[in-house]
Coordinates of C-alpha atoms in Angstrom, one line a residue:
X1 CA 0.0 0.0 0.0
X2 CA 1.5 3.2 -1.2
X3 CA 1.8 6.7 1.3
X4 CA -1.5 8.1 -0.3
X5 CA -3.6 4.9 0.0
X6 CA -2.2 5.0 3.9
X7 CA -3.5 8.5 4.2
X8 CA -6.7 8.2 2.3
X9 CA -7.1 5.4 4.9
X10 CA -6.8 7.4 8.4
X11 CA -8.3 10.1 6.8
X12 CA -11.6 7.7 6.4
X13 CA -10.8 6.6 10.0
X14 CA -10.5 9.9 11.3
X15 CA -14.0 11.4 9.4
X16 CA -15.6 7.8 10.9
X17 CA -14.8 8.5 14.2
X18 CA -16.1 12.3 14.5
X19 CA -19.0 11.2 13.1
X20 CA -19.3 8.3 15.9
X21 CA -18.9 10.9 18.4
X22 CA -21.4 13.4 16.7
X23 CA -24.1 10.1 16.7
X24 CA -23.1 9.5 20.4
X25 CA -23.6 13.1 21.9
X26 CA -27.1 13.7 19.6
X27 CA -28.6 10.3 20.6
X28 CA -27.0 10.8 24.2
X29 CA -25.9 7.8 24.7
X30 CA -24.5 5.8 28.2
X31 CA -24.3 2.8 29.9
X32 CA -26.9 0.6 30.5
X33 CA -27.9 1.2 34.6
X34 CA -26.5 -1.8 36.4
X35 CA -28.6 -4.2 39.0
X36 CA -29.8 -7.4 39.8
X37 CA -33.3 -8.8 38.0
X38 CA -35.4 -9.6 40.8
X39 CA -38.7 -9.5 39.0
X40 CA -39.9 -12.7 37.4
X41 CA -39.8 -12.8 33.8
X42 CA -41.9 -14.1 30.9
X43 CA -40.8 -14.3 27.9
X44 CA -43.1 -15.3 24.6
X45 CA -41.9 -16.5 21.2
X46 CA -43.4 -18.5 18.2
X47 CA -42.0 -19.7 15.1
X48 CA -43.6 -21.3 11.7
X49 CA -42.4 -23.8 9.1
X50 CA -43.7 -24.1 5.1
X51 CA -43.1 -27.4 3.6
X52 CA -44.5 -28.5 0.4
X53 CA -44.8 -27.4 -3.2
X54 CA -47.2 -27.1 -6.2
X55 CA -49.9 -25.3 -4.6
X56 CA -50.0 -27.9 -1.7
X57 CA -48.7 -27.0 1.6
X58 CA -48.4 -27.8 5.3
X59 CA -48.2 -24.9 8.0
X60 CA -46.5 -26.0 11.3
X61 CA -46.4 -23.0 13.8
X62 CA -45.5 -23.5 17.5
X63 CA -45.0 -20.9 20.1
X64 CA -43.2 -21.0 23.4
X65 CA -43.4 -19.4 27.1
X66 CA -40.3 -19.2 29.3
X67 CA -40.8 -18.0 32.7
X68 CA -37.6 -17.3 35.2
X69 CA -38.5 -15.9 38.8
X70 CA -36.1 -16.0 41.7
X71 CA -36.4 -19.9 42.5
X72 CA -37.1 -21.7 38.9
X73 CA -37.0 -21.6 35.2
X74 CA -40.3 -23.3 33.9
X75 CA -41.1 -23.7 30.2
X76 CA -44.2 -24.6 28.4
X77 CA -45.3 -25.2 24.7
X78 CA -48.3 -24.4 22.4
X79 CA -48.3 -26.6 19.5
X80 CA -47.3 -27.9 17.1
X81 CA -50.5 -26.0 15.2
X82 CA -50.6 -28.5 12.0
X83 CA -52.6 -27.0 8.7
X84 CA -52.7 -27.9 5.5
X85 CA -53.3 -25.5 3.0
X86 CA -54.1 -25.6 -1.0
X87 CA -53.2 -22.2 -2.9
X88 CA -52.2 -21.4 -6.2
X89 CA -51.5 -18.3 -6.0
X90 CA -47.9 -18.9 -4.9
X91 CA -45.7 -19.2 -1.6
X92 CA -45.8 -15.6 -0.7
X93 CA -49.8 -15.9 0.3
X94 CA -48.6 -19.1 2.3
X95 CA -46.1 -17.3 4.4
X96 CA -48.5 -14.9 5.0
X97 CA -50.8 -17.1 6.4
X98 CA -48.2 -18.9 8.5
X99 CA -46.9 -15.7 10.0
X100 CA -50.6 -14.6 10.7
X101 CA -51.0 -17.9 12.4
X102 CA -47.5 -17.5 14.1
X103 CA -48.8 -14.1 15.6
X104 CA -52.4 -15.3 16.9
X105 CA -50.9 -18.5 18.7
X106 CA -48.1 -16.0 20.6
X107 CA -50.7 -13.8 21.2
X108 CA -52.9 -16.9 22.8
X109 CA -49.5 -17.5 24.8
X110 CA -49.1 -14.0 26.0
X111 CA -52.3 -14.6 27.5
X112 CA -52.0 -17.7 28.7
X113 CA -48.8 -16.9 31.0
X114 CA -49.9 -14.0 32.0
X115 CA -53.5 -15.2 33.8
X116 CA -52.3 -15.5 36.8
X117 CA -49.1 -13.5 36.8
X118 CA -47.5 -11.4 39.8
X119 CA -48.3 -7.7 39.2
X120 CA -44.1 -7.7 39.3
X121 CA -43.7 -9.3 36.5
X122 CA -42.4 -8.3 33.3
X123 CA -43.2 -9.8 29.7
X124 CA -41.6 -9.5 26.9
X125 CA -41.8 -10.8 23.5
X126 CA -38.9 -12.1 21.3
X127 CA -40.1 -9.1 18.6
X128 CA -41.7 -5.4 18.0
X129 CA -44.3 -5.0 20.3
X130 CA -46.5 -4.1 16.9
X131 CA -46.7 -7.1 14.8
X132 CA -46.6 -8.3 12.0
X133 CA -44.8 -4.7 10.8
X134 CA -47.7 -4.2 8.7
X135 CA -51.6 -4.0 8.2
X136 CA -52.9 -6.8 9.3
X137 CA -56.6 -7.4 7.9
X138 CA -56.7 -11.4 8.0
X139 CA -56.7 -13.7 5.0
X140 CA -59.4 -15.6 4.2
X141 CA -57.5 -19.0 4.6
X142 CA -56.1 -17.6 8.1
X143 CA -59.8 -16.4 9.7
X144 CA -60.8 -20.1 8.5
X145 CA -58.3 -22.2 10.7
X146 CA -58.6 -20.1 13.0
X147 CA -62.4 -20.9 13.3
X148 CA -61.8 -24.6 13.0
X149 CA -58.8 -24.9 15.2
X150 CA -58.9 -22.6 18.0
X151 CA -62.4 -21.7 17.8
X152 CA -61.5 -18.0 17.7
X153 CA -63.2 -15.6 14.7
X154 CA -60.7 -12.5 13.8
X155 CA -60.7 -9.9 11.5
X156 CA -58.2 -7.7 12.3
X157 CA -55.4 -8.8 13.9
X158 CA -53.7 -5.8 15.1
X159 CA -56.9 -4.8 16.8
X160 CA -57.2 -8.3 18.8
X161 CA -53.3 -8.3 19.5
X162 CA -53.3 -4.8 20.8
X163 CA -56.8 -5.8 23.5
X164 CA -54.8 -8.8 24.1
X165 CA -51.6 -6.6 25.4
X166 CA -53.6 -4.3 26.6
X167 CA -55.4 -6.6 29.2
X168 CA -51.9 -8.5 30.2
X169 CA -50.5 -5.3 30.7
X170 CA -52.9 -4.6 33.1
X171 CA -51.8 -7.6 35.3
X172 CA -47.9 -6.8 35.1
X173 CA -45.4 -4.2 36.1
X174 CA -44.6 -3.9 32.4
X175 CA -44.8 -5.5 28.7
X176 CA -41.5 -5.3 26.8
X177 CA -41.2 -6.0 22.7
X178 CA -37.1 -7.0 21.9
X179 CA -36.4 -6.3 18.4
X180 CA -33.0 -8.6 17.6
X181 CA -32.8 -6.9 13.8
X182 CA -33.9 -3.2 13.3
X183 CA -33.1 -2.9 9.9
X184 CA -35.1 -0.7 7.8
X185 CA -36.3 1.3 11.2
X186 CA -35.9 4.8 10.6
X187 CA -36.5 5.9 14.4
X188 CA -32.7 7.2 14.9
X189 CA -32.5 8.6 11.6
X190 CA -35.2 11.4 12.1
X191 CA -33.3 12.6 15.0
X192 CA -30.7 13.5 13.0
X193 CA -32.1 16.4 11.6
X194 CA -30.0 18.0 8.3
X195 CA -27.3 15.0 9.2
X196 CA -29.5 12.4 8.2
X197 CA -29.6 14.0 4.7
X198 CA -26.0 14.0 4.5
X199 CA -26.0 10.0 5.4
X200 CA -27.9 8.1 2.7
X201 CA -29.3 4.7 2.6
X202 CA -28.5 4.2 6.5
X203 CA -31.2 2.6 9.0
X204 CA -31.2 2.4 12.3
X205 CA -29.3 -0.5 12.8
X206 CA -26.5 0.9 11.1
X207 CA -26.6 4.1 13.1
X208 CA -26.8 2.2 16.3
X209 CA -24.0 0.0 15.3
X210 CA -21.3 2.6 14.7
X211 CA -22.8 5.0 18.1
X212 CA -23.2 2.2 20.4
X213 CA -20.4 0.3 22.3
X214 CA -20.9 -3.0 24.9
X215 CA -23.5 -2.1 27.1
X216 CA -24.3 1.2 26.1
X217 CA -27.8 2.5 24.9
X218 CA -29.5 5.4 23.4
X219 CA -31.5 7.9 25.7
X220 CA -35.3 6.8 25.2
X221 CA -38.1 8.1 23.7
X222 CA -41.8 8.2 23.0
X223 CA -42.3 5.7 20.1
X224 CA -43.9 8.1 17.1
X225 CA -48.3 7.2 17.4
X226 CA -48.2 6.6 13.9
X227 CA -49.3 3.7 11.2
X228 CA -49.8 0.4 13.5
X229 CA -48.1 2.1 16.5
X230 CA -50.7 4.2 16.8
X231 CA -53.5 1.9 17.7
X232 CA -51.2 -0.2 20.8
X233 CA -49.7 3.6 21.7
X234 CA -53.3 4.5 22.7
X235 CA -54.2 0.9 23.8
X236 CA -50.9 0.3 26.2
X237 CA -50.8 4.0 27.6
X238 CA -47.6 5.3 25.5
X239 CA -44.5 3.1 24.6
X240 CA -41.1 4.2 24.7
X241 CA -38.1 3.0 22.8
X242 CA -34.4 2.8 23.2
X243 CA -31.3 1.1 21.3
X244 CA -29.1 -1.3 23.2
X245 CA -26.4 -3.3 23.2
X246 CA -27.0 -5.7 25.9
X247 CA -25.4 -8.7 24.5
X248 CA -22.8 -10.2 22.0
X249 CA -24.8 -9.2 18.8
X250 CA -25.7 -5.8 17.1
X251 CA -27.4 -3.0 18.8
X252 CA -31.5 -4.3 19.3
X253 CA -34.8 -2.0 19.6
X254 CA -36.2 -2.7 23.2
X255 CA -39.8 -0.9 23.3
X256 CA -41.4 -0.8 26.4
X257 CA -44.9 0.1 27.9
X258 CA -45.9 2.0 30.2
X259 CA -43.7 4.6 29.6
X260 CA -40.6 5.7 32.5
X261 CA -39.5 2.0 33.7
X262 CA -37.8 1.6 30.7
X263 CA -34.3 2.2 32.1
X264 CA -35.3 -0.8 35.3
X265 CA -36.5 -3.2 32.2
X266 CA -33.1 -2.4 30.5
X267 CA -30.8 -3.0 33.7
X268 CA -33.3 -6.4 34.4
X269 CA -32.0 -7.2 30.7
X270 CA -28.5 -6.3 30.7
X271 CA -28.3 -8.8 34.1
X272 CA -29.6 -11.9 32.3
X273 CA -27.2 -11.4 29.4
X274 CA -23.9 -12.2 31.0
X275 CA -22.8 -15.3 28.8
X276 CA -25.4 -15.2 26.0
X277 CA -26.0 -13.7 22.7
X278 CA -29.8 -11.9 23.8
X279 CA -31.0 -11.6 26.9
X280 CA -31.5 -15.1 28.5
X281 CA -35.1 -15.4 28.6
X282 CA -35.3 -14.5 25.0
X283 CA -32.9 -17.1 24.0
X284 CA -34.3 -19.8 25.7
X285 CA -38.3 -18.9 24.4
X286 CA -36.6 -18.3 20.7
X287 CA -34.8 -22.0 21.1
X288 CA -37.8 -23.5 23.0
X289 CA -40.1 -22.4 19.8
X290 CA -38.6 -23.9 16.8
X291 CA -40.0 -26.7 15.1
X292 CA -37.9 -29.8 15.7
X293 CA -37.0 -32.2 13.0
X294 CA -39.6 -34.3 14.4
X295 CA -42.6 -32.8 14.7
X296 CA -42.0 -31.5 11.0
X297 CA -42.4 -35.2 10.6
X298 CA -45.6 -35.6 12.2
X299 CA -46.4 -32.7 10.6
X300 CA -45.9 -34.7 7.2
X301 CA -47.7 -37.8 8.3
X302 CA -50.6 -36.0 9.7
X303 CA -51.0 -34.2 6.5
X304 CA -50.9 -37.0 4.0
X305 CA -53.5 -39.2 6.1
X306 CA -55.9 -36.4 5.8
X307 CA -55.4 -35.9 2.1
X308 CA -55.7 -39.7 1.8
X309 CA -58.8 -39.3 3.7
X310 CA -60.0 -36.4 2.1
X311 CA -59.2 -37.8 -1.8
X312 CA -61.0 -41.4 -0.9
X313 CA -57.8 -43.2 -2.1
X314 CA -58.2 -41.7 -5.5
X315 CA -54.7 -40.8 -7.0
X316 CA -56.0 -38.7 -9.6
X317 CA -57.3 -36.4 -6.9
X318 CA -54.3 -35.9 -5.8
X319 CA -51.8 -36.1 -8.9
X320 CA -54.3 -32.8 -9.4
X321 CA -53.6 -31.2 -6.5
X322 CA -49.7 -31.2 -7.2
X323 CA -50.5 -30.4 -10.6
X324 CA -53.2 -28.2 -10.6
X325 CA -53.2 -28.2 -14.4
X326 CA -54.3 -32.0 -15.0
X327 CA -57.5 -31.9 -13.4
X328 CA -59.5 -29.0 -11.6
X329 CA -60.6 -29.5 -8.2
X330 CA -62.5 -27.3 -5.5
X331 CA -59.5 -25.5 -3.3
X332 CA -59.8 -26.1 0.2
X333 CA -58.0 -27.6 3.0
X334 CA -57.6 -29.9 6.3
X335 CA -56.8 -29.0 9.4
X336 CA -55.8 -30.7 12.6
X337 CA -54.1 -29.6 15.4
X338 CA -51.4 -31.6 18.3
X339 CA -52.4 -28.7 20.9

């Protein structure tokens, strides 16, 4: 490397360091408070799987609680939730109804754990508080298993996730949302005023990554009552946000409700991530979710004895269900469920 390459070099380091301290004094960052977590914690994930091809698929969606107090770690499982589903309209309406599903069985957990929870306690979910990240008016194939599987009838599934929230919260000391992967967030880069102009194609999780060191986070704030927020800000009281590094990985969102005990939930955090990537609770739920090799298996037995049922042992039926084009059939599906 020639003398001007070297220079050009620390001349990039140099401009990349002023602008890491300009981030760190505008978003005011410090440590994360220190302390012991004394509060029990429950933590809520889910997770799906899509197998299948040709306009025939099976859903498998599973969702976990993990709950820590002083004394024990106790863990507990919804699911498997098995579904078959018959769309040709392509995989992206399948992951949409698996993610749908996903979402409604976490929310079923969150409610679930938190029954007969201390008014201590602190949930929080392995994800944005708001979820899915999007309007959420159910799809026709989701509403249906829904009905037949849970016996639950939904239209709107932010509207039902936010009541849902809004009555657990009113049995704990507060409801936390831990988002692992900010990127495409844009929460950081409004509060950089005429800066954020001069920085293009950043997100938040960039921003966070360059300002924010090993347990270090961003000063909260209110999160914006705007789009999808807007409905669970009203519904939970206010929500505030914050970046943090409380672990081995990148910077994560932490949003919490009710507003001012964020700074307690972060320090309760921060304790339980001593030899982990995320916070402890959240790894275990996040591990305790997934769908094991073997109940994708049951998953595929299940499904092919009801489409034997269902097709009366006619393999025409079926040779026109993988291909769609040989014979036309009435779309529809089969449910059952290992709940």
């Amino acid at each position: 490397m020639d003398e001007m390459a070297i220079e050009e070099a620390l001349d990039a380091i140099n401009r990349l360091t002023e602008l890491r301290a300009l981030l760190r004094k505008i978003l005011n960052v410090s440590s994360i408070p220190r302390g012991n977590c004394n509060t029990p914690i429950i933590a809520v994930d889910g997770s799906y799987a899509v197998y299948g091809a040709h306009g025939l698929h099976a859903i498998v969606v599973k969702a976990a609680i993990v709950v820590i107090s002083a004394d024990k770690t106790s863990v507990t499982t919804l699911g498997p939730l098995v579904t078959s589903v018959y769309s040709l309209t392509g995989g992206e309406e399948i992951h949409r109804v698996a993610e749908e599903l996903m979402i409604a069985l976490e929310t079923i957990a969150v409610a679930r754990s938190t029954a007969d929870a201390s008014d201590a306690a602190l949930l929080i979910l392995d994800g944005p508080i708001a979820d899915p990240p999007r309007p959420a008016p159910l799809s026709t194939n989701t509403r249906r298993i829904l009905k037949r599987l849970l016996n639950i009838e939904i239209d709107d599934l932010h509207r039902w996730r936010a009541s849902m929230l809004s009555s657990a919260l009113r049995r704990l000391h507060a409801l936390a949302g831990y988002v692992k992967r900010p990127s495409g967030s844009t929460l950081l880069t409004r509060k950089l005023d005429t800066l954020a102009g001069k920085l293009q194609q950043v997100d938040d999780a960039w921003i966070a990554g360059i300002a924010l060191g090993p347990g270090e986070a961003t000063s909260p704030e209110r999160m914006p009552p705007e789009g999808i927020y807007q409905l669970y800000y009203t519904m939970l009281g206010g929500i505030e946000y914050t970046y943090a590094k409380v672990g081995m990985m990148p910077p994560a969102r932490l949003e919490v409700a009710p507003i001012g005990v964020i700074d307690k939930i972060l320090g309760c955090l921060s304790s339980l991530t001593k030899h982990s990537k995320h916070p402890l609770p959240i790894q275990l739920a996040h591990e305790k979710s997934l769908v094991s090799l073997e109940e994708a298996k049951t998953a595929h037995r299940l499904i092919t004895n009801t489409l034997i049922k269902r097709l009366k042992g006619d393999p025409r039926k079926l040779l026109a269900i993988i291909h769609p084009g040989l014979e036309k059939i009435e779309a529809g599906g089969e449910e059952a469920t290992l709940i």
